Structure formats: C-alpha cells, structure tokens
C-alpha cells in the first residue's frame, strides 16, 4: 500500500524554544497513524537532534532535513553532508525545494547528485518539483516538471526509485494563499505518475508517494488529500501552527 504523508517544512523559522513548544503541542494531540501513514518534520539543522529524540517512541513520526550537500565530505564550509544526517538518525531529506532552486541556483543536474548521495547514506529524498507561474500560464507545466524528473531522477535504478518521495509544489501556490484546485493537483499528480510509470514501470510508479505542496491549510487538506494521486502534503506556513498541522495530519485519515 502506498504511503500517505503529512510533511511539515518549517523552512528558516522558529527559535529552538518555539520549535520545542510547537512539536510538544502537535504531539500532545496524540494522533495515531496507520502503518502506511507518516508525519514528517523537516526542521532547521540545529533542531534535528532535538526533534529526532522527541519522536523516538513514535514510529510513524519522522524527522527530515531541508537540504544537504551533494559531496560526501570535504572543504565546503557551512554545508551539511548526507552522511552526517544518517549519523544522527535522520532518515529523510528534502531535495530541490523551489526556494533552493531559486535562491541558491540549484540545477537539475546538481539535484541528481544530491539524490544519489542521499541514497548512498540511507537517507530518503523528498524530491520537489513544480513550475513557476509563467510556465503554467503558457500551458507548459507538464513538460516542465517532466524534465525536472528526467534530469534529476531517471538515472536511478528502479529499485531505488521505488523508495523516493516526490512533492509537487507549483511555485505560484507557495506561500501565496493561492492553492491549486483539486483538478489541477490531480491532473498534475496523475501526469507525474504516468511519467514515472513510462520510465520505471507501473509497480514503481504505484509505490511512490506524491505529495502536494502550496498553501495547504487545515481547511483544504482533506479535499486535496482525497484526490486519487495525491498521497498527502508538504506544508510550509500552516505547519508552524500546532492546531493547523494537527488537522492536516488528521486529514490523512
Ligand atoms: P506554504 O504551505 O507556506 O505555501 O509552503 C509550501 C512549501 O513550500 C512547502 O515546502
């Protein structure tokens, strides 16, 4: 059964104390998740260990990093290696978020290397794709995201691809309050699954959770998650409010 996932992306927000409090409040809701459901918290690097230990007794709750470097180790001041994440028990890492692509000029080719180094270190990539507004307005979103997958993921053997998590985040919906309609989300998610099936085969495509991201809120999560090819969400703003993220986790059910 394909996994369903509510993933929080805290981005560069919250003090350590605020982060602890937020996590405590969310965990206090004590939402029980089925074996095929996960809540993942992508937190800033300095909070990874704290988050991992808070989630220790909760097998369906996981911690993720928001980025890692593509090289194994070395003279890359300020960067964090996938091996370091693994060494502190981090099992997931967001790769290729549109903010990394835009503000840090991360290319599809570089992201392919990040995906590889994650897998080499037992870290599951949460690979982000999604088109900017101009591409959507020109009607070219399908080929745009297809190319992102092609250049960053198609080199993988099927057995590895099967372990991926993909997040579709249309850039025009991130932090804008403008959510894709359920039709737009379903259409793109089905397209992504078809692209994956054509390259890796149906079995692999049917295993890969495809999360939707972009102004997911407590009020719209249920409707979005109900789409056939939407397997949960990657949530920014609403994941910073305990009551909201609690509702979003519950929307998996
Ligand atoms: P918002 O939920 O704030 O739109 O952010 C989405 C996102 O970028 C998650 O990675």
Short mmCIF file of C-alpha atoms in Angstrom, two decimals, residues 86-169:
data_model
loop_
_atom_site.label_atom_id
_atom_site.label_comp_id
_atom_site.label_asym_id
_atom_site.label_seq_id
_atom_site.Cartn_x
_atom_site.Cartn_y
_atom_site.Cartn_z
CA UNK A 86 22.49 9.47 8.71
CA UNK A 87 24.93 9.51 11.62
CA UNK A 88 22.37 11.31 13.80
CA UNK A 89 19.46 9.11 12.74
CA UNK A 90 17.85 11.40 10.15
CA UNK A 91 16.13 9.23 7.54
CA UNK A 92 14.64 11.85 5.19
CA UNK A 93 15.83 14.98 3.41
CA UNK A 94 14.01 17.48 1.19
CA UNK A 95 15.89 17.83 -2.10
CA UNK A 96 15.31 20.51 -4.72
CA UNK A 97 12.79 22.71 -2.95
CA UNK A 98 11.91 25.60 -5.27
CA UNK A 99 13.47 28.03 -2.78
CA UNK A 100 16.78 26.14 -3.08
CA UNK A 101 16.46 26.15 -6.87
CA UNK A 102 15.67 29.87 -6.97
CA UNK A 103 17.81 31.45 -4.23
CA UNK A 104 20.74 29.02 -4.32
CA UNK A 105 20.67 28.26 -8.04
CA UNK A 106 20.38 24.50 -7.62
CA UNK A 107 20.17 22.82 -11.01
CA UNK A 108 18.50 19.56 -12.01
CA UNK A 109 21.95 18.01 -12.54
CA UNK A 110 23.17 19.05 -9.09
CA UNK A 111 19.95 17.71 -7.58
CA UNK A 112 20.58 14.35 -9.26
CA UNK A 113 23.87 14.24 -7.31
CA UNK A 114 22.07 15.14 -4.07
CA UNK A 115 19.56 12.35 -4.66
CA UNK A 116 22.45 9.91 -5.17
CA UNK A 117 24.35 10.92 -2.06
CA UNK A 118 21.16 10.62 0.00
CA UNK A 119 20.56 7.08 -1.19
CA UNK A 120 24.20 6.16 -0.59
CA UNK A 121 23.70 7.22 3.02
CA UNK A 122 20.29 5.61 3.66
CA UNK A 123 18.52 8.96 3.59
CA UNK A 124 15.25 9.03 1.62
CA UNK A 125 14.98 12.07 -0.66
CA UNK A 126 11.74 14.04 -0.66
CA UNK A 127 12.26 15.34 -4.17
CA UNK A 128 10.46 18.57 -5.05
CA UNK A 129 9.31 19.62 -8.49
CA UNK A 130 6.94 22.29 -9.73
CA UNK A 131 6.54 25.05 -12.28
CA UNK A 132 6.68 28.85 -11.98
CA UNK A 133 3.63 30.95 -12.84
CA UNK A 134 4.82 31.94 -16.33
CA UNK A 135 5.20 28.29 -17.30
CA UNK A 136 1.69 27.47 -16.01
CA UNK A 137 0.24 30.46 -17.86
CA UNK A 138 1.87 29.30 -21.08
CA UNK A 139 0.36 25.84 -20.53
CA UNK A 140 3.79 24.16 -20.42
CA UNK A 141 3.68 22.81 -16.85
CA UNK A 142 3.56 19.13 -17.84
CA UNK A 143 6.74 19.14 -19.90
CA UNK A 144 8.46 21.43 -17.37
CA UNK A 145 8.03 19.04 -14.41
CA UNK A 146 8.65 16.02 -16.62
CA UNK A 147 12.05 17.48 -17.44
CA UNK A 148 12.80 18.05 -13.73
CA UNK A 149 12.13 14.36 -13.08
CA UNK A 150 14.06 13.25 -16.14
CA UNK A 151 17.22 15.20 -15.31
CA UNK A 152 17.28 14.50 -11.58
CA UNK A 153 15.75 11.03 -11.17
CA UNK A 154 15.76 8.98 -14.37
CA UNK A 155 19.32 7.72 -13.84
CA UNK A 156 18.19 5.79 -10.76
CA UNK A 157 17.71 2.03 -10.87
CA UNK A 158 14.03 1.12 -10.41
CA UNK A 159 14.74 -0.46 -7.01
CA UNK A 160 15.99 2.90 -5.71
CA UNK A 161 13.33 4.99 -7.47
CA UNK A 162 10.73 2.94 -5.63
CA UNK A 163 11.95 4.42 -2.33
CA UNK A 164 11.55 8.05 -3.41
CA UNK A 165 9.02 10.52 -2.11
CA UNK A 166 8.04 13.22 -4.57
CA UNK A 167 6.45 16.56 -3.75
CA UNK A 168 4.71 18.58 -6.45
CA UNK A 169 4.85 22.23 -5.42
#
